[in-house]
Amino acid sequence: MHPASEDPSTRTALAAHQVGALRWLGAGVIAIVLGVLLGVAAVAIAESSGRRLPVAGMAVVVLVLGGVVAVAVGTGALLRTRRWRRALAATAWRTGTLRIAGPAALVFEPYGYDELVDEPVRLRLLSTAIWRTRAVQALDGATVQAAPVGEGRWVFTAEGVGTVYGARETGRRR
């Protein structure tokens, strides 16, 4: 058994996922800094000239809150990438067919799957981003590689996709 993490395309896909997480994190930090700087500038202008900037307060709130959300998303994605990297070092890819059962509902049928005897792996996509959901929907009927990465959690990728997608098993009791 070769660990999934030894596959060069897996390393590339995980690196792409990590870069996306770093983009979210960086954008969030920049938004927070810009919000703080705008707030400081608005206060300085108001104190020196007595003029208030009517939109500055709302812009500060939007920048800071949006930045905090982006930092949270980026941090979560970084932690997820780290957890996936660790889990993929201990398991091998399973090749099979991905079927789309709904907007974020997936069915993974590993090779050797017999629909009369075996139960497919029913998954729900973790991402809520519309563009990621549509990218996964385009994989309907495609051959994918999937691996369990934790209790009821799976990661999958396909040839030429360049990233990994996370999903959780459905129908399980927690």
mmCIF file of C-alpha atoms in Angstrom:
data_model
loop_
_atom_site.group_PDB
_atom_site.id
_atom_site.type_symbol
_atom_site.label_atom_id
_atom_site.label_comp_id
_atom_site.label_asym_id
_atom_site.label_seq_id
_atom_site.Cartn_x
_atom_site.Cartn_y
_atom_site.Cartn_z
ATOM 1 C CA MET A 1 0.000 0.000 0.000
ATOM 2 C CA HIS A 2 1.392 3.337 -1.060
ATOM 3 C CA PRO A 3 0.118 6.234 1.029
ATOM 4 C CA ALA A 4 -1.963 8.721 -0.919
ATOM 5 C CA SER A 5 0.346 11.519 0.210
ATOM 6 C CA GLU A 6 3.217 10.030 -1.846
ATOM 7 C CA ASP A 7 1.360 10.683 -5.098
ATOM 8 C CA PRO A 8 2.746 13.855 -6.762
ATOM 9 C CA SER A 9 -0.720 14.950 -7.885
ATOM 10 C CA THR A 10 -1.929 14.632 -4.280
ATOM 11 C CA ARG A 11 0.867 16.864 -3.054
ATOM 12 C CA THR A 12 0.007 19.381 -5.775
ATOM 13 C CA ALA A 13 -3.709 19.257 -4.950
ATOM 14 C CA LEU A 14 -3.075 19.747 -1.237
ATOM 15 C CA ALA A 15 -0.712 22.620 -2.000
ATOM 16 C CA ALA A 16 -3.409 24.247 -4.151
ATOM 17 C CA HIS A 17 -5.910 23.868 -1.318
ATOM 18 C CA GLN A 18 -3.408 25.408 1.092
ATOM 19 C CA VAL A 19 -2.742 28.341 -1.249
ATOM 20 C CA GLY A 20 -6.469 29.025 -1.396
ATOM 21 C CA ALA A 21 -6.589 29.010 2.397
ATOM 22 C CA LEU A 22 -3.652 31.413 2.573
ATOM 23 C CA ARG A 23 -5.417 33.729 0.104
ATOM 24 C CA TRP A 24 -8.467 33.858 2.375
ATOM 25 C CA LEU A 25 -6.290 34.454 5.413
ATOM 26 C CA GLY A 26 -4.224 37.161 3.702
ATOM 27 C CA ALA A 27 -7.270 38.927 2.296
ATOM 28 C CA GLY A 28 -8.869 38.927 5.740
ATOM 29 C CA VAL A 29 -5.799 40.442 7.383
ATOM 30 C CA ILE A 30 -5.587 43.105 4.655
ATOM 31 C CA ALA A 31 -9.277 43.958 5.061
ATOM 32 C CA ILE A 32 -8.895 44.336 8.834
ATOM 33 C CA VAL A 33 -5.820 46.563 8.432
ATOM 34 C CA LEU A 34 -7.589 48.701 5.823
ATOM 35 C CA GLY A 35 -10.631 49.006 8.069
ATOM 36 C CA VAL A 36 -8.509 50.148 10.998
ATOM 37 C CA LEU A 37 -6.564 52.609 8.817
ATOM 38 C CA LEU A 38 -9.778 54.012 7.356
ATOM 39 C CA GLY A 39 -11.187 54.432 10.864
ATOM 40 C CA VAL A 40 -8.056 56.244 12.045
ATOM 41 C CA ALA A 41 -8.079 58.479 8.960
ATOM 42 C CA ALA A 42 -11.781 59.300 9.373
ATOM 43 C CA VAL A 43 -11.260 60.260 13.026
ATOM 44 C CA ALA A 44 -8.220 62.399 12.128
ATOM 45 C CA ILE A 45 -10.143 64.228 9.379
ATOM 46 C CA ALA A 46 -13.120 64.778 11.678
ATOM 47 C CA GLU A 47 -10.910 66.169 14.456
ATOM 48 C CA SER A 48 -8.839 68.462 12.242
ATOM 49 C CA SER A 49 -11.517 69.851 9.947
ATOM 50 C CA GLY A 50 -14.746 69.121 11.753
ATOM 51 C CA ARG A 51 -16.029 67.355 8.598
ATOM 52 C CA ARG A 52 -17.453 63.882 8.934
ATOM 53 C CA LEU A 53 -17.062 61.256 6.260
ATOM 54 C CA PRO A 54 -20.596 59.865 5.877
ATOM 55 C CA VAL A 55 -19.708 56.434 4.445
ATOM 56 C CA ALA A 56 -16.480 55.839 6.383
ATOM 57 C CA GLY A 57 -18.134 54.310 9.449
ATOM 58 C CA MET A 58 -20.071 51.746 7.434
ATOM 59 C CA ALA A 59 -16.990 50.963 5.335
ATOM 60 C CA VAL A 60 -14.921 50.378 8.494
ATOM 61 C CA VAL A 61 -17.536 47.996 9.885
ATOM 62 C CA VAL A 62 -17.815 46.089 6.590
ATOM 63 C CA LEU A 63 -14.027 45.825 6.162
ATOM 64 C CA VAL A 64 -13.367 44.673 9.712
ATOM 65 C CA LEU A 65 -16.260 42.190 9.904
ATOM 66 C CA GLY A 66 -15.542 40.860 6.419
ATOM 67 C CA GLY A 67 -11.886 40.548 7.351
ATOM 68 C CA VAL A 68 -12.676 38.618 10.514
ATOM 69 C CA VAL A 69 -14.866 36.204 8.524
ATOM 70 C CA ALA A 70 -12.148 35.751 5.873
ATOM 71 C CA VAL A 71 -9.508 35.096 8.562
ATOM 72 C CA ALA A 72 -11.786 32.465 10.120
ATOM 73 C CA VAL A 73 -12.400 30.794 6.743
ATOM 74 C CA GLY A 74 -8.689 30.828 5.891
ATOM 75 C CA THR A 75 -7.671 29.464 9.277
ATOM 76 C CA GLY A 76 -10.253 26.683 9.043
ATOM 77 C CA ALA A 77 -9.078 25.734 5.557
ATOM 78 C CA LEU A 78 -5.440 25.684 6.686
ATOM 79 C CA LEU A 79 -6.293 23.400 9.590
ATOM 80 C CA ARG A 80 -8.331 21.174 7.265
ATOM 81 C CA THR A 81 -5.417 20.935 4.809
ATOM 82 C CA ARG A 82 -3.051 19.978 7.620
ATOM 83 C CA ARG A 83 -5.470 17.316 8.918
ATOM 84 C CA TRP A 84 -5.974 15.920 5.388
ATOM 85 C CA ARG A 85 -2.221 15.822 4.732
ATOM 86 C CA ARG A 86 -1.678 13.837 7.937
ATOM 87 C CA ALA A 87 -4.541 11.430 7.192
ATOM 88 C CA LEU A 88 -3.487 10.846 3.584
ATOM 89 C CA ALA A 89 -0.033 9.805 4.810
ATOM 90 C CA ALA A 90 -1.686 6.841 6.536
ATOM 91 C CA THR A 91 -4.131 5.649 3.862
ATOM 92 C CA ALA A 92 -4.206 4.825 0.159
ATOM 93 C CA TRP A 93 -6.444 6.235 -2.547
ATOM 94 C CA ARG A 94 -9.448 4.163 -3.556
ATOM 95 C CA THR A 95 -10.363 4.522 -7.198
ATOM 96 C CA GLY A 96 -14.002 4.526 -8.202
ATOM 97 C CA THR A 97 -16.862 6.380 -9.831
ATOM 98 C CA LEU A 98 -18.464 9.513 -8.441
ATOM 99 C CA ARG A 99 -22.197 9.959 -8.939
ATOM 100 C CA ILE A 100 -24.039 13.194 -8.230
ATOM 101 C CA ALA A 101 -27.286 12.673 -6.327
ATOM 102 C CA GLY A 102 -28.139 16.344 -5.714
ATOM 103 C CA PRO A 103 -26.549 19.799 -5.383
ATOM 104 C CA ALA A 104 -24.091 18.666 -2.690
ATOM 105 C CA ALA A 105 -25.086 14.994 -2.388
ATOM 106 C CA LEU A 106 -22.572 12.516 -3.789
ATOM 107 C CA VAL A 107 -22.244 8.761 -4.098
ATOM 108 C CA PHE A 108 -18.816 7.127 -4.377
ATOM 109 C CA GLU A 109 -18.773 3.639 -5.910
ATOM 110 C CA PRO A 110 -15.321 2.059 -5.441
ATOM 111 C CA TYR A 111 -14.033 -0.201 -8.214
ATOM 112 C CA GLY A 112 -15.238 -3.708 -7.584
ATOM 113 C CA TYR A 113 -18.514 -2.295 -6.288
ATOM 114 C CA ASP A 114 -21.468 -4.605 -6.874
ATOM 115 C CA GLU A 115 -24.772 -2.750 -6.623
ATOM 116 C CA LEU A 116 -26.605 -5.950 -5.681
ATOM 117 C CA VAL A 117 -24.318 -6.713 -2.726
ATOM 118 C CA ASP A 118 -22.366 -3.606 -1.728
ATOM 119 C CA GLU A 119 -23.536 -0.300 -0.347
ATOM 120 C CA PRO A 120 -21.991 2.803 -1.978
ATOM 121 C CA VAL A 121 -20.389 5.527 0.138
ATOM 122 C CA ARG A 122 -22.964 8.320 0.416
ATOM 123 C CA LEU A 123 -21.344 11.713 0.909
ATOM 124 C CA ARG A 124 -22.251 15.363 1.362
ATOM 125 C CA LEU A 125 -19.828 17.955 0.004
ATOM 126 C CA LEU A 126 -18.322 20.094 2.774
ATOM 127 C CA SER A 127 -17.847 23.223 0.674
ATOM 128 C CA THR A 128 -20.672 25.706 0.418
ATOM 129 C CA ALA A 129 -19.015 27.767 -2.317
ATOM 130 C CA ILE A 130 -21.143 27.658 -5.445
ATOM 131 C CA TRP A 131 -18.167 27.447 -7.793
ATOM 132 C CA ARG A 132 -16.714 24.428 -5.901
ATOM 133 C CA THR A 133 -20.111 22.709 -5.860
ATOM 134 C CA ARG A 134 -20.457 23.218 -9.619
ATOM 135 C CA ALA A 135 -16.921 21.927 -10.197
ATOM 136 C CA VAL A 136 -17.806 18.748 -8.287
ATOM 137 C CA GLN A 137 -21.114 18.389 -10.157
ATOM 138 C CA ALA A 138 -19.112 18.377 -13.396
ATOM 139 C CA LEU A 139 -17.437 15.178 -12.138
ATOM 140 C CA ASP A 140 -20.696 13.181 -12.375
ATOM 141 C CA GLY A 141 -19.781 9.726 -13.660
ATOM 142 C CA ALA A 142 -16.054 10.492 -13.587
ATOM 143 C CA THR A 143 -13.357 8.262 -12.224
ATOM 144 C CA VAL A 144 -12.097 9.751 -8.967
ATOM 145 C CA GLN A 145 -9.715 8.873 -6.190
ATOM 146 C CA ALA A 146 -11.158 8.992 -2.691
ATOM 147 C CA ALA A 147 -9.770 8.275 0.748
ATOM 148 C CA PRO A 148 -11.198 8.285 4.263
ATOM 149 C CA VAL A 149 -9.498 10.985 6.371
ATOM 150 C CA GLY A 150 -11.263 10.645 9.675
ATOM 151 C CA GLU A 151 -14.443 9.478 11.263
ATOM 152 C CA GLY A 152 -17.023 9.783 8.500
ATOM 153 C CA ARG A 153 -14.848 12.234 6.509
ATOM 154 C CA TRP A 154 -13.543 11.668 2.999
ATOM 155 C CA VAL A 155 -11.322 13.529 0.551
ATOM 156 C CA PHE A 156 -11.532 13.024 -3.187
ATOM 157 C CA THR A 157 -9.874 14.297 -6.328
ATOM 158 C CA ALA A 158 -9.845 13.491 -10.023
ATOM 159 C CA GLU A 159 -7.325 13.615 -12.824
ATOM 160 C CA GLY A 160 -6.831 17.187 -14.012
ATOM 161 C CA VAL A 161 -8.833 18.799 -11.195
ATOM 162 C CA GLY A 162 -5.782 20.154 -9.383
ATOM 163 C CA THR A 163 -7.376 20.306 -5.942
ATOM 164 C CA VAL A 164 -9.016 18.117 -3.328
ATOM 165 C CA TYR A 165 -12.590 18.223 -2.117
ATOM 166 C CA GLY A 166 -13.831 17.281 1.322
ATOM 167 C CA ALA A 167 -17.018 15.415 2.067
ATOM 168 C CA ARG A 168 -18.679 13.716 5.012
ATOM 169 C CA GLU A 169 -20.659 10.507 5.054
ATOM 170 C CA THR A 170 -24.402 10.899 5.326
ATOM 171 C CA GLY A 171 -26.855 8.631 7.051
ATOM 172 C CA ARG A 172 -24.484 7.966 9.942
ATOM 173 C CA ARG A 173 -25.448 8.419 13.561
ATOM 174 C CA ARG A 174 -23.206 10.730 15.517
#
